[in-house]
């Protein structure tokens, strides 16, 4: 679209340049012909020819201004305003020259109203033609009225007595005659002032504008010089000077604007308006000779009315700016101060030398709430958190929301003990039960604390240190931690690792290893479990424990799960094509299971690969059912409807409830290794495994024992009646390419590992 707009303005820009040549060509040709006719002593003809050419000249000037308005949309209002001003001046000239050529026209003529209006439009053009921030275009007109009215009032006050004494009844026309050059010189001064304040670029175009208004002032001075006869003076020199003045103004206005460093210096503009209004008020209060004639009263009244109206608009603008500033420092959801306000207050607090501490708080498990219950519930939790934190507000303490589930507390003290106590009190306040979407939740939070040091100069340093402490409090589950410089490097490494993981997912650095599972009764391969690894470019192969917490904190679990699912489906399809028919299981974390976006993509990948759905098994943990049991049931029913199997992973380590085993459509229980690995030495572990197995069989569920590390444990589990075995005694996790060769060796009864053990020797 931008290219199309640029293309459409191309002809208009060319027209501006072409009409500029036409303007100067007409003026030059008219001057040349008038000069030739003058040399031939045809003075009357020379004047008429020049006036004709000036008529065409003004048409070309207006056409060029209109073309420039089309070519430069950002300056359209100002250029159209100037074009109207030129038209008004030309119309006044037509009225002035349309009378009887044999009769001298008396001053002032009816066309003076058009000339005065033209001056107002040209002043408005100059005010419009600089970068501004005011939303109301009416302000520009009011400022122009104040400037012009103030100039007229000053002219009347300064020239009243000497003109009245010198000219008597001719004083009023002379004042009007002097007003024109005064206005022209003020416009030239305004151009130069804008250039000084860098509101207008310092270029030949600016010089052309200023010189054009000066030339206009010189030409208008002829009115005052000829007022003893009370008639207009008209000669070729003055006409040519008017033409040159408008040609220069047009050229300066239509020149392409270069980029300038704009400094909005509003004080200068305000002083001008105040001075003009003061002069007008003084003119009405302290009248010369006891009274004020209309040529002082009218401009003074216009100036005061315009200045008063401008003041009203300025007050409205100030109120809007104050409200905008307040909103820019306020969090929209909670009404608390936002990150901008915190940084500004921190910076101010660091400069005043008083004690200062920053507490950064993060709601634990907020992403799970958002994913499980929806964003409306998440917003309700944030609003409730903000309301509870407001209870802490007291002198010297500011509560704010930085964004997401992060809150900040600015404290005007530096006692570590008091700060920790305040943080613990905050966490206790948040733990009060909160009912959201029919569920009763306890909001837990992690708080990091840092204290301003003598060498601290930047607010961002405190924010970063508090974030480091908060992250450590979350990772270590300690709830509240003071910033410890010895942990800073480690935390930076974790933050950098999270960014590396984001890039690693995009660049396919994740690899999936698989650990085989065998049927305890037949000793045949029944399945493999997918285990994700990260081939880090510099740190080597990383296990899940080293990066999954960072993935969770950084919001990367969904992208990670999708990448793993895609690889699992691809590998399962390849094994199926090679003649293997075992199951492939993969883990699904609660937020991804309940979030609603992961499962559709998993099903889509299965369909795209043409994979039999029962080839895949999804392992979920018990905490998937605690957060939102109804939602979990809906998701598992959806999985069952697609013929994908479900396994309860790490059974016995969470909130083990017989109710969800009764109600949920699962096909497998996976006993945690903490029980399986100790059945030979701990009678209670043996009882737990036995009773769980019997219950699973009674409910028609398959029982998997993971963590089988030695042949004695494997043989005992077979005797006990466990269905599936998994552990290092069977096989260690391996890359996908090794699964096929291993499976063939196992099926043939050949040694499969470095110890030379065979899968046939489990009983």
XYZ file of C-alpha atoms in Angstrom:
763
model
C 0.000 0.000 0.000
C 2.867 2.362 0.804
C 4.347 1.756 -2.632
C 1.016 2.487 -4.268
C 0.695 5.735 -2.350
C 4.203 6.725 -3.289
C 3.467 5.984 -6.921
C 0.281 8.053 -6.824
C 2.145 11.051 -5.388
C 4.881 10.878 -7.995
C 2.980 12.867 -10.674
C 1.932 15.431 -8.059
C 5.559 15.984 -7.018
C 6.519 16.436 -10.668
C 3.639 18.888 -11.113
C 4.936 20.984 -8.212
C 8.314 21.349 -9.859
C 6.800 22.079 -13.276
C 4.399 24.696 -11.911
C 7.286 26.326 -10.065
C 9.019 26.850 -13.390
C 5.751 28.182 -14.835
C 5.355 30.679 -11.964
C 8.795 32.179 -12.455
C 8.478 32.026 -16.237
C 5.214 34.005 -16.228
C 6.610 36.582 -13.820
C 9.840 36.944 -15.761
C 8.044 37.204 -19.095
C 5.632 39.815 -17.757
C 8.468 41.911 -16.355
C 10.376 41.636 -19.625
C 7.405 42.671 -21.764
C 6.582 45.564 -19.417
C 10.167 46.742 -19.644
C 10.128 46.581 -23.435
C 6.873 48.523 -23.659
C 8.230 51.104 -21.245
C 11.288 51.620 -23.430
C 8.921 52.129 -26.347
C 7.206 54.788 -24.206
C 3.985 52.793 -24.068
C 3.559 53.148 -20.289
C -0.186 52.507 -20.163
C 0.150 49.388 -22.287
C 3.071 48.187 -20.172
C 0.952 48.490 -16.996
C -1.961 46.608 -18.557
C 0.302 43.837 -19.906
C 1.920 43.444 -16.503
C -1.462 43.189 -14.769
C -2.563 40.507 -17.237
C 0.586 38.513 -16.629
C 0.147 38.937 -12.863
C -3.344 37.461 -13.216
C -1.922 34.349 -14.873
C 0.882 34.427 -12.292
C -1.513 34.159 -9.329
C -3.415 31.341 -11.004
C -0.111 29.456 -11.392
C 0.835 30.192 -7.755
C -2.456 28.776 -6.439
C -2.177 25.764 -8.765
C 1.318 25.055 -7.471
C 0.171 25.259 -3.841
C -2.685 22.841 -4.557
C -0.306 20.436 -6.319
C 2.047 20.618 -3.329
C -0.870 19.857 -1.003
C -1.548 16.697 -3.022
C 2.129 15.746 -3.147
C 2.758 16.262 0.597
C -0.280 14.948 2.530
C 1.293 15.680 5.912
C 1.311 19.414 5.037
C -1.989 19.493 3.203
C -3.848 21.685 5.685
C -1.118 24.302 5.845
C -0.647 24.519 2.056
C -4.388 24.734 1.404
C -4.589 27.496 4.029
C -1.852 29.454 2.240
C -3.589 28.910 -1.104
C -6.783 30.403 0.360
C -4.774 33.351 1.676
C -3.287 33.984 -1.769
C -6.745 33.749 -3.353
C -8.098 36.304 -0.861
C -5.232 38.684 -1.614
C -5.767 38.245 -5.356
C -9.514 38.826 -4.933
C -8.803 42.033 -3.023
C -6.518 43.185 -5.830
C -9.222 42.454 -8.396
C -11.710 44.590 -6.447
C -9.132 47.320 -6.183
C -8.356 47.411 -9.934
C -11.858 46.802 -11.211
C -13.007 50.423 -10.808
C -12.875 53.258 -13.322
C -9.300 53.482 -14.583
C -9.643 57.247 -14.941
C -10.747 57.730 -11.338
C -8.300 57.239 -8.451
C -9.483 54.727 -5.862
C -9.809 56.164 -2.365
C -8.152 54.445 0.592
C -9.367 52.332 2.346
C -11.296 50.462 -0.323
C -13.848 47.649 0.297
C -11.191 45.074 -0.603
C -9.250 45.811 2.596
C -11.258 43.126 4.436
C -9.912 40.574 1.970
C -6.329 41.785 2.483
C -6.664 41.560 6.269
C -8.186 38.072 5.972
C -5.300 37.099 3.711
C -2.821 38.125 6.428
C -4.705 35.970 8.955
C -4.564 32.942 6.633
C -0.839 33.418 5.978
C -0.166 33.602 9.726
C -2.203 30.431 10.182
C -0.172 28.765 7.427
C 3.068 29.461 9.283
C 1.666 28.066 12.527
C 0.287 24.985 10.796
C 3.411 24.315 8.762
C 5.574 23.149 11.673
C 5.402 19.834 13.572
C 2.885 20.077 16.384
C 1.288 17.776 18.933
C -1.960 19.651 19.609
C -5.009 17.568 18.673
C -7.218 20.598 17.927
C -6.743 22.487 14.661
C -8.788 25.336 16.168
C -5.841 26.148 18.438
C -3.803 27.222 15.424
C -6.491 29.652 14.271
C -6.810 31.056 17.762
C -3.056 31.568 18.011
C -3.045 33.270 14.617
C -5.876 35.546 15.763
C -3.976 36.409 18.951
C -0.773 37.197 17.019
C -2.534 39.339 14.393
C -4.832 41.036 16.916
C -1.937 41.757 19.240
C 0.083 43.246 16.379
C -2.825 45.464 15.376
C -3.287 46.597 18.978
C 0.411 47.410 19.366
C 0.401 49.337 16.106
C -2.621 51.329 17.225
C -1.165 52.093 20.663
C 2.300 53.078 19.502
C 1.213 55.163 16.500
C -2.042 56.670 17.747
C -0.835 59.974 19.172
C 1.881 60.874 16.615
C -0.365 59.946 13.702
C -3.343 61.849 15.114
C -1.209 64.933 15.669
C 0.517 64.778 12.279
C -2.335 63.759 10.018
C -5.540 64.613 11.802
C -8.410 62.936 9.971
C -5.953 60.914 7.901
C -4.704 59.159 11.027
C -7.036 56.160 10.813
C -6.205 55.312 7.168
C -2.516 55.715 7.949
C -2.790 53.297 10.875
C -4.415 50.788 8.571
C -1.722 51.399 5.995
C 0.996 50.857 8.591
C -0.712 47.703 9.866
C 0.054 45.776 6.675
C 3.847 46.125 6.732
C 3.842 45.513 10.504
C 1.961 42.251 9.999
C 4.252 41.273 7.120
C 7.350 41.913 9.229
C 5.840 39.909 12.123
C 5.274 36.993 9.754
C 8.888 37.214 8.576
C 10.013 37.325 12.219
C 7.819 34.290 12.973
C 9.557 32.342 10.188
C 12.989 33.255 11.558
C 11.893 32.390 15.118
C 10.679 28.979 13.992
C 14.038 28.376 12.355
C 15.904 29.420 15.513
C 13.792 27.049 17.617
C 14.355 24.326 15.011
C 10.634 24.080 14.366
C 11.468 24.790 10.738
C 14.510 23.402 8.939
C 17.281 25.875 8.230
C 17.291 25.797 4.472
C 16.905 27.966 1.398
C 13.150 27.365 1.558
C 12.990 29.018 5.003
C 15.081 31.938 3.755
C 12.757 32.252 0.760
C 9.714 32.475 3.062
C 11.295 35.138 5.266
C 12.522 37.204 2.317
C 9.128 36.876 0.643
C 7.331 38.371 3.668
C 9.943 41.148 3.896
C 9.368 41.958 0.201
C 5.635 41.987 0.888
C 6.218 44.447 3.761
C 8.224 46.740 1.468
C 5.484 46.666 -1.167
C 2.753 47.302 1.429
C 4.692 50.301 2.780
C 3.654 52.179 -0.365
C 0.156 52.531 1.132
C 1.383 54.620 4.070
C 3.712 56.670 1.891
C 0.863 57.731 -0.387
C -1.841 58.431 2.198
C -1.529 62.247 2.023
C -3.507 61.953 -1.209
C -5.847 59.314 0.347
C -5.513 57.218 -2.810
C -3.724 54.039 -3.816
C -0.460 54.245 -5.649
C 0.085 51.753 -8.434
C 3.190 51.417 -10.565
C 5.134 48.664 -12.230
C 7.836 48.506 -9.533
C 5.307 47.842 -6.744
C 3.406 45.315 -8.862
C 6.640 43.496 -9.702
C 7.608 43.551 -6.011
C 4.280 41.961 -5.053
C 4.846 39.284 -7.688
C 8.373 38.547 -6.460
C 7.136 38.416 -2.839
C 4.419 35.855 -3.581
C 6.752 33.856 -5.849
C 9.276 33.582 -3.010
C 6.577 32.655 -0.452
C 5.185 30.020 -2.825
C 8.648 28.595 -3.551
C 9.514 28.378 0.165
C 6.163 26.778 1.012
C 6.265 24.174 -1.768
C 9.882 23.077 -1.319
C 10.346 19.480 -0.174
C 10.760 19.405 3.593
C 13.953 17.870 4.961
C 14.030 15.987 8.258
C 14.790 18.233 11.202
C 15.306 17.620 14.889
C 12.064 19.039 16.240
C 12.118 20.570 19.697
C 8.647 21.399 20.922
C 9.359 24.560 22.890
C 5.910 25.394 24.177
C 7.109 28.035 26.615
C 8.028 30.413 23.784
C 4.560 30.097 22.273
C 2.918 30.580 25.668
C 4.943 33.751 26.308
C 3.851 35.181 22.963
C 0.192 34.563 23.776
C 0.546 36.034 27.278
C 2.281 39.172 25.988
C -0.357 39.685 23.288
C -3.219 39.226 25.775
C -1.537 41.588 28.294
C -1.141 44.293 25.654
C -4.794 43.928 24.635
C -5.955 44.111 28.260
C -3.771 47.156 28.887
C -5.113 48.854 25.761
C -8.677 48.447 26.997
C -7.870 49.423 30.594
C -5.532 52.391 30.065
C -7.049 54.097 27.061
C -4.925 56.762 25.311
C -6.449 60.232 25.749
C -9.224 58.695 27.863
C -10.794 56.658 25.123
C -9.949 53.965 22.624
C -11.029 54.151 19.001
C -12.392 51.144 17.143
C -9.042 50.380 15.505
C -7.669 49.671 19.016
C -10.790 48.330 20.746
C -11.744 45.787 18.093
C -8.269 44.151 17.735
C -7.875 44.173 21.533
C -11.235 42.466 22.057
C -10.450 39.903 19.338
C -7.078 39.238 20.983
C -8.588 38.747 24.455
C -11.399 36.501 23.237
C -9.000 34.363 21.179
C -6.481 34.183 24.045
C -9.227 33.215 26.519
C -10.579 30.523 24.237
C -7.052 29.263 23.610
C -6.535 29.122 27.373
C -9.688 27.007 27.797
C -8.480 24.578 25.133
C -5.046 24.502 26.759
C -6.602 23.631 30.128
C -8.595 20.835 28.524
C -5.436 19.597 26.850
C -3.553 19.759 30.152
C -6.293 17.731 31.843
C -6.158 15.184 29.024
C -2.362 15.036 29.262
C -2.555 14.547 33.029
C -5.082 11.747 32.568
C -2.947 10.176 29.827
C 0.084 10.354 32.130
C -1.894 8.703 34.919
C -3.084 5.946 32.598
C 0.440 5.443 31.230
C 1.566 4.711 34.812
C -1.410 2.493 35.703
C -2.038 -1.175 35.044
C -5.323 -1.506 33.170
C -6.489 -4.739 34.814
C -5.724 -4.134 38.487
C -5.520 -0.333 38.727
C -2.103 -0.632 40.411
C 0.968 1.302 39.209
C 2.650 -0.454 36.272
C 6.245 -1.185 35.264
C 6.788 2.368 33.962
C 5.692 3.811 37.314
C 7.897 1.379 39.255
C 10.989 2.248 37.216
C 10.332 5.982 37.559
C 9.716 5.746 41.318
C 12.770 3.534 41.753
C 14.943 5.994 39.840
C 13.635 8.882 41.927
C 14.156 6.896 45.131
C 17.732 6.050 44.196
C 18.521 9.725 43.771
C 17.162 10.993 47.117
C 19.575 8.987 49.275
C 16.932 7.372 51.509
C 16.773 3.610 52.238
C 15.066 1.688 49.471
C 14.262 -1.966 48.803
C 12.420 -3.756 46.046
C 10.375 -6.929 46.457
C 9.400 -8.849 43.336
C 6.590 -11.378 43.650
C 5.525 -14.056 41.155
C 2.361 -16.169 41.503
C 3.291 -19.856 41.544
C 1.465 -22.022 39.031
C -0.360 -19.116 37.430
C 0.172 -20.527 33.937
C -1.544 -23.738 35.029
C -4.538 -21.709 36.211
C -4.646 -19.799 32.941
C -4.325 -22.930 30.817
C -6.769 -25.004 32.872
C -9.495 -22.487 33.741
C -9.061 -19.891 31.019
C -7.847 -16.298 30.883
C -10.980 -14.925 32.559
C -10.194 -16.993 35.651
C -6.563 -15.914 35.444
C -7.629 -12.256 35.369
C -9.858 -12.846 38.390
C -6.885 -14.320 40.284
C -4.723 -11.306 39.377
C -7.420 -8.864 40.482
C -7.856 -10.713 43.780
C -4.087 -10.733 44.277
C -3.946 -6.979 43.673
C -6.805 -6.345 46.128
C -5.097 -8.379 48.820
C -1.771 -6.657 48.240
C -3.475 -3.280 48.695
C -4.012 -4.263 52.334
C -0.283 -3.818 52.795
C -0.286 -0.227 51.601
C 1.095 2.110 54.245
C 3.420 5.153 54.205
C 6.694 4.334 52.505
C 5.312 1.339 50.611
C 4.118 1.106 46.994
C 2.432 -1.939 45.437
C 2.533 -2.348 41.628
C 1.964 -4.913 38.892
C 4.821 -5.291 36.430
C 2.913 -7.491 33.983
C 1.667 -11.054 33.718
C 1.677 -12.558 37.217
C 4.562 -10.407 38.493
C 3.986 -7.815 41.220
C 6.403 -5.420 42.879
C 6.534 -3.767 46.282
C 8.716 -0.679 46.848
C 9.697 -0.322 50.506
C 11.386 2.718 52.064
C 13.587 0.712 54.422
C 16.587 -1.603 54.206
C 16.364 -3.882 57.255
C 16.568 -7.456 55.833
C 14.657 -8.968 58.766
C 11.733 -6.560 58.411
C 11.706 -7.053 54.646
C 11.555 -10.849 54.976
C 8.795 -10.564 57.575
C 6.831 -8.264 55.269
C 7.256 -10.722 52.382
C 6.096 -13.631 54.541
C 3.085 -11.610 55.674
C 2.304 -10.898 52.027
C 2.452 -14.594 51.176
C 0.181 -15.438 54.099
C -2.377 -12.855 52.956
C -2.405 -14.404 49.495
C -2.885 -17.925 50.900
C -6.401 -17.088 52.087
C -8.830 -19.312 50.098
C -10.040 -17.790 46.833
C -13.042 -19.155 44.947
C -12.707 -18.995 41.147
C -14.891 -20.816 38.604
C -16.381 -22.979 41.355
C -12.948 -24.024 42.660
C -11.324 -22.950 45.902
C -7.714 -21.955 45.246
C -4.857 -20.973 47.515
C -2.581 -18.443 45.813
C 1.026 -19.262 46.508
C 3.790 -16.862 45.587
C 7.578 -16.606 45.462
C 9.202 -13.342 46.554
C 12.666 -12.018 45.768
C 14.091 -9.084 47.751
C 16.967 -6.721 47.034
C 18.185 -3.618 48.869
C 19.636 -0.493 47.280
C 23.389 -0.248 47.735
C 25.573 2.842 47.788
C 26.959 2.091 44.338
C 23.546 1.563 42.718
C 22.556 4.243 40.200
C 20.108 2.518 37.830
C 16.607 1.318 38.681
C 16.978 -1.574 36.257
C 19.797 -2.985 38.405
C 17.446 -3.364 41.374
C 14.763 -4.868 39.171
C 17.187 -7.423 37.767
C 18.534 -8.406 41.199
C 15.031 -8.797 42.634
C 14.143 -10.965 39.638
C 17.196 -13.155 40.284
C 16.226 -13.575 43.935
C 12.611 -14.315 43.032
C 13.685 -16.926 40.488
C 15.869 -18.644 43.085
C 12.991 -18.579 45.590
C 10.764 -20.272 43.014
C 13.330 -22.882 41.979
C 14.289 -23.772 45.555
C 10.649 -23.524 46.743
C 11.797 -21.444 49.704
C 9.054 -18.845 49.223
C 11.161 -15.786 50.073
C 14.811 -15.058 49.378
C 17.121 -12.078 49.704
C 19.373 -11.399 46.750
C 22.634 -13.322 47.027
C 25.415 -12.209 44.726
C 26.917 -15.702 44.795
C 23.810 -17.056 43.044
C 23.675 -14.298 40.460
C 25.962 -15.977 37.956
C 24.040 -19.251 38.203
C 20.735 -17.447 37.693
C 22.072 -15.620 34.673
C 23.112 -18.973 33.294
C 19.569 -20.291 33.783
C 18.065 -17.252 32.086
C 20.482 -17.593 29.183
C 19.681 -21.313 29.010
C 15.979 -20.490 28.619
C 16.744 -18.256 25.640
C 18.985 -20.959 24.185
C 16.130 -23.436 24.577
C 13.755 -21.159 22.672
C 16.260 -21.081 19.823
C 17.011 -24.799 20.185
C 13.365 -25.775 19.715
C 13.191 -23.698 16.548
C 16.435 -25.202 15.241
C 15.504 -28.861 15.979
C 18.143 -29.321 18.688
C 15.787 -31.519 20.730
C 16.371 -35.244 20.361
C 14.173 -38.091 21.604
C 15.642 -41.173 23.240
C 13.609 -44.290 23.954
C 13.672 -46.862 26.759
C 12.237 -50.302 25.866
C 9.500 -52.051 27.855
C 8.921 -55.841 27.784
C 5.942 -58.022 28.530
C 6.769 -59.834 31.777
C 4.917 -63.020 30.807
C 6.079 -63.437 27.197
C 9.333 -61.437 27.418
C 8.450 -59.804 24.124
C 8.912 -56.114 23.463
C 5.640 -54.411 24.340
C 6.634 -50.778 23.918
C 9.133 -47.979 24.263
C 8.901 -44.762 26.308
C 9.978 -41.471 24.718
C 12.424 -39.416 26.799
C 13.441 -35.980 25.550
C 17.051 -34.761 25.514
C 18.571 -31.468 24.388
C 21.717 -31.466 22.282
C 22.985 -28.061 23.409
C 25.542 -26.512 20.997
C 28.090 -25.782 23.740
C 27.014 -27.726 26.860
C 26.466 -31.073 25.200
C 23.578 -33.467 25.800
C 21.309 -32.204 28.580
C 18.817 -34.363 30.517
C 15.236 -33.155 31.119
C 16.008 -32.163 34.701
C 18.425 -29.534 33.393
C 16.022 -27.678 31.112
C 12.368 -28.656 31.681
C 11.976 -26.279 34.700
C 13.286 -23.452 32.526
C 10.925 -24.455 29.722
C 8.015 -24.324 32.159
C 9.022 -20.937 33.557
C 9.621 -19.450 30.120
C 6.336 -20.670 28.653
C 8.051 -23.051 26.223
C 6.450 -26.323 27.329
C 3.779 -26.308 24.634
C 6.323 -25.730 21.855
C 8.606 -28.373 23.390
C 5.774 -30.919 23.705
C 4.708 -30.341 20.114
C 8.286 -30.837 18.875
C 8.609 -34.088 20.850
C 5.210 -35.353 19.657
C 6.140 -34.718 16.045
C 9.381 -36.698 16.464
C 7.634 -39.540 18.310
C 4.979 -39.921 15.615
C 7.662 -39.881 12.899
C 9.740 -42.566 14.655
C 6.662 -44.718 15.345
C 5.734 -44.601 11.658
C 9.252 -45.658 10.683
C 9.220 -48.610 13.117
C 5.819 -49.687 11.851
C 7.155 -49.652 8.304
C 10.068 -51.840 9.503
C 7.669 -54.503 10.853
C 7.602 -53.589 14.557
C 4.242 -53.374 16.312
C 5.107 -52.187 19.837
C 3.493 -49.206 21.552
C 5.239 -45.827 21.827
C 4.460 -43.818 24.956
C 5.143 -40.133 25.593
C 4.591 -37.852 28.574
C 2.038 -35.040 28.609
C 2.267 -32.410 31.368
C -0.986 -31.212 33.010
C -1.064 -27.703 31.431
C -0.654 -29.150 27.944
C -3.256 -31.856 28.622
C -5.820 -29.365 29.925
C -4.893 -26.410 27.731
C -6.864 -27.549 24.726
C -4.285 -26.880 22.006
C -1.799 -29.750 22.313
C -4.125 -32.738 21.795
C -5.654 -31.508 18.490
C -2.156 -31.074 17.080
C -1.161 -34.532 18.333
C -4.186 -36.098 16.643
C -3.443 -34.160 13.477
C 0.142 -35.506 13.452
C -1.141 -39.074 13.937
C -3.582 -38.722 11.040
C -0.954 -37.128 8.821
C 1.481 -39.996 9.481
C -1.201 -42.630 8.853
C -0.405 -44.169 12.222
C -2.747 -46.607 13.971
C -3.995 -44.578 17.001
C -3.537 -47.453 19.468
C 0.173 -47.407 18.645
C 0.503 -44.275 20.774
C 0.120 -44.072 24.549
C -0.057 -40.783 26.475
C 1.386 -40.803 30.003
C -0.156 -38.305 32.433
C 0.626 -37.672 36.096
C -1.836 -37.669 38.980
C -1.666 -33.898 39.453
C -3.362 -33.577 36.051
C -6.634 -34.465 37.799
C -6.263 -32.332 40.914
C -6.421 -28.877 39.306
C -9.567 -29.456 37.252
C -10.988 -33.011 37.469
C -13.905 -32.366 35.112
C -11.703 -30.839 32.441
C -9.226 -33.718 32.809
C -12.017 -36.241 32.363
C -13.188 -34.471 29.186
C -9.684 -34.544 27.748
C -9.141 -38.226 28.559
C -12.503 -39.142 27.041
C -11.455 -37.291 23.905
C -8.191 -39.272 23.848
C -10.091 -42.543 24.279
C -12.487 -41.646 21.477
C -9.445 -41.374 19.199
C -8.281 -44.877 20.319
C -5.111 -43.460 21.904
C -4.272 -45.188 25.195
C -3.652 -43.406 28.512
C -1.294 -44.330 31.348
C -1.096 -42.896 34.882
C 2.617 -42.170 35.310
C 4.508 -42.202 38.651
C 1.508 -43.775 40.405
C 1.719 -43.546 44.177
C 3.802 -40.339 44.367
C 0.918 -37.881 44.050
C -2.642 -37.640 45.304
C -3.560 -41.271 44.645
C -7.338 -41.496 44.625
C -9.434 -44.534 43.772
C -12.179 -42.154 42.617
C -10.367 -41.021 39.477
C -9.285 -44.595 38.707
C -12.949 -45.513 38.799
C -14.166 -42.553 36.703
C -11.349 -41.875 34.237
C -10.811 -43.847 30.997
C -7.238 -45.075 31.527
C -5.684 -48.361 30.386
C -2.451 -48.509 32.376
C -0.916 -47.826 35.795
C 2.801 -47.143 35.970
C 4.196 -47.842 39.438
C 6.837 -45.352 40.482
C 10.432 -46.539 40.708
C 10.672 -45.460 44.365
C 8.458 -48.455 45.254
C 9.646 -50.917 42.594
C 13.333 -50.522 43.378
C 12.906 -51.438 47.065
C 10.600 -54.473 46.971
C 13.503 -56.794 47.795
C 14.487 -54.878 50.936
C 11.325 -53.094 52.120
C 8.261 -55.153 53.005
C 5.974 -52.127 52.887
C 7.037 -51.284 49.334
C 6.351 -54.884 48.378
C 2.865 -54.710 49.913
C 2.123 -51.447 48.070
C 3.222 -52.878 44.728
C 1.289 -56.121 45.283
C -1.928 -54.429 46.360
C -1.738 -51.871 43.542
C -1.179 -54.650 41.004
C -4.162 -56.619 42.276
C -6.355 -53.532 42.179
C -5.207 -52.689 38.629
C -5.956 -56.191 37.380
C -9.351 -56.147 39.070
C -10.164 -52.928 37.199
C -8.852 -54.301 33.894
C -5.749 -52.076 33.878
C -2.246 -52.992 32.759
C 0.454 -52.714 35.457
C 3.909 -51.384 34.509
C 6.854 -51.466 36.889
C 9.543 -48.897 36.096
C 12.939 -48.762 37.722
C 13.835 -52.443 37.276
C 17.586 -52.205 37.895
C 18.710 -55.823 38.558
C 17.741 -59.407 37.629
C 16.526 -60.253 41.158
C 13.947 -57.445 41.112
C 12.898 -58.396 37.581
C 12.408 -62.063 38.502
C 10.425 -61.158 41.616
C 8.120 -58.842 39.677
C 7.435 -61.594 37.147
C 6.455 -63.945 39.981
C 4.225 -61.250 41.503
C 2.350 -60.944 38.208
C 3.367 -57.504 36.986
C 2.460 -57.040 33.300
C 5.278 -54.860 31.917
C 8.855 -54.253 33.025
C 10.997 -51.189 32.352
C 14.404 -50.248 33.680
C 18.139 -50.313 33.127
C 18.218 -54.084 33.615
C 16.106 -54.411 30.477
C 17.758 -51.613 28.507
C 19.013 -48.104 29.013
C 17.485 -45.236 27.004
C 18.875 -45.064 23.461
C 18.492 -42.999 20.322
C 15.779 -43.912 17.835
C 18.241 -45.409 15.350
C 19.350 -48.039 17.918
C 15.858 -49.295 18.802
C 15.467 -51.495 15.689
C 18.806 -53.352 16.057
C 18.244 -53.755 19.815
C 14.737 -55.147 19.266
C 16.040 -57.727 16.770
C 18.756 -58.871 19.167
C 16.283 -59.108 22.042
C 13.817 -61.111 19.986
C 16.611 -63.473 18.919
C 17.732 -63.967 22.524
C 21.159 -62.454 21.823
C 23.105 -60.278 24.284
C 21.706 -56.731 24.149
C 23.891 -54.697 26.464
C 27.446 -54.179 27.620
C 26.996 -56.827 30.361
C 26.118 -59.508 27.811
C 22.780 -60.194 29.465
C 19.963 -61.649 27.416
C 16.335 -60.800 27.752
C 15.494 -64.495 28.108
C 17.011 -64.761 31.600
C 14.448 -62.879 33.738
C 12.824 -65.757 35.598
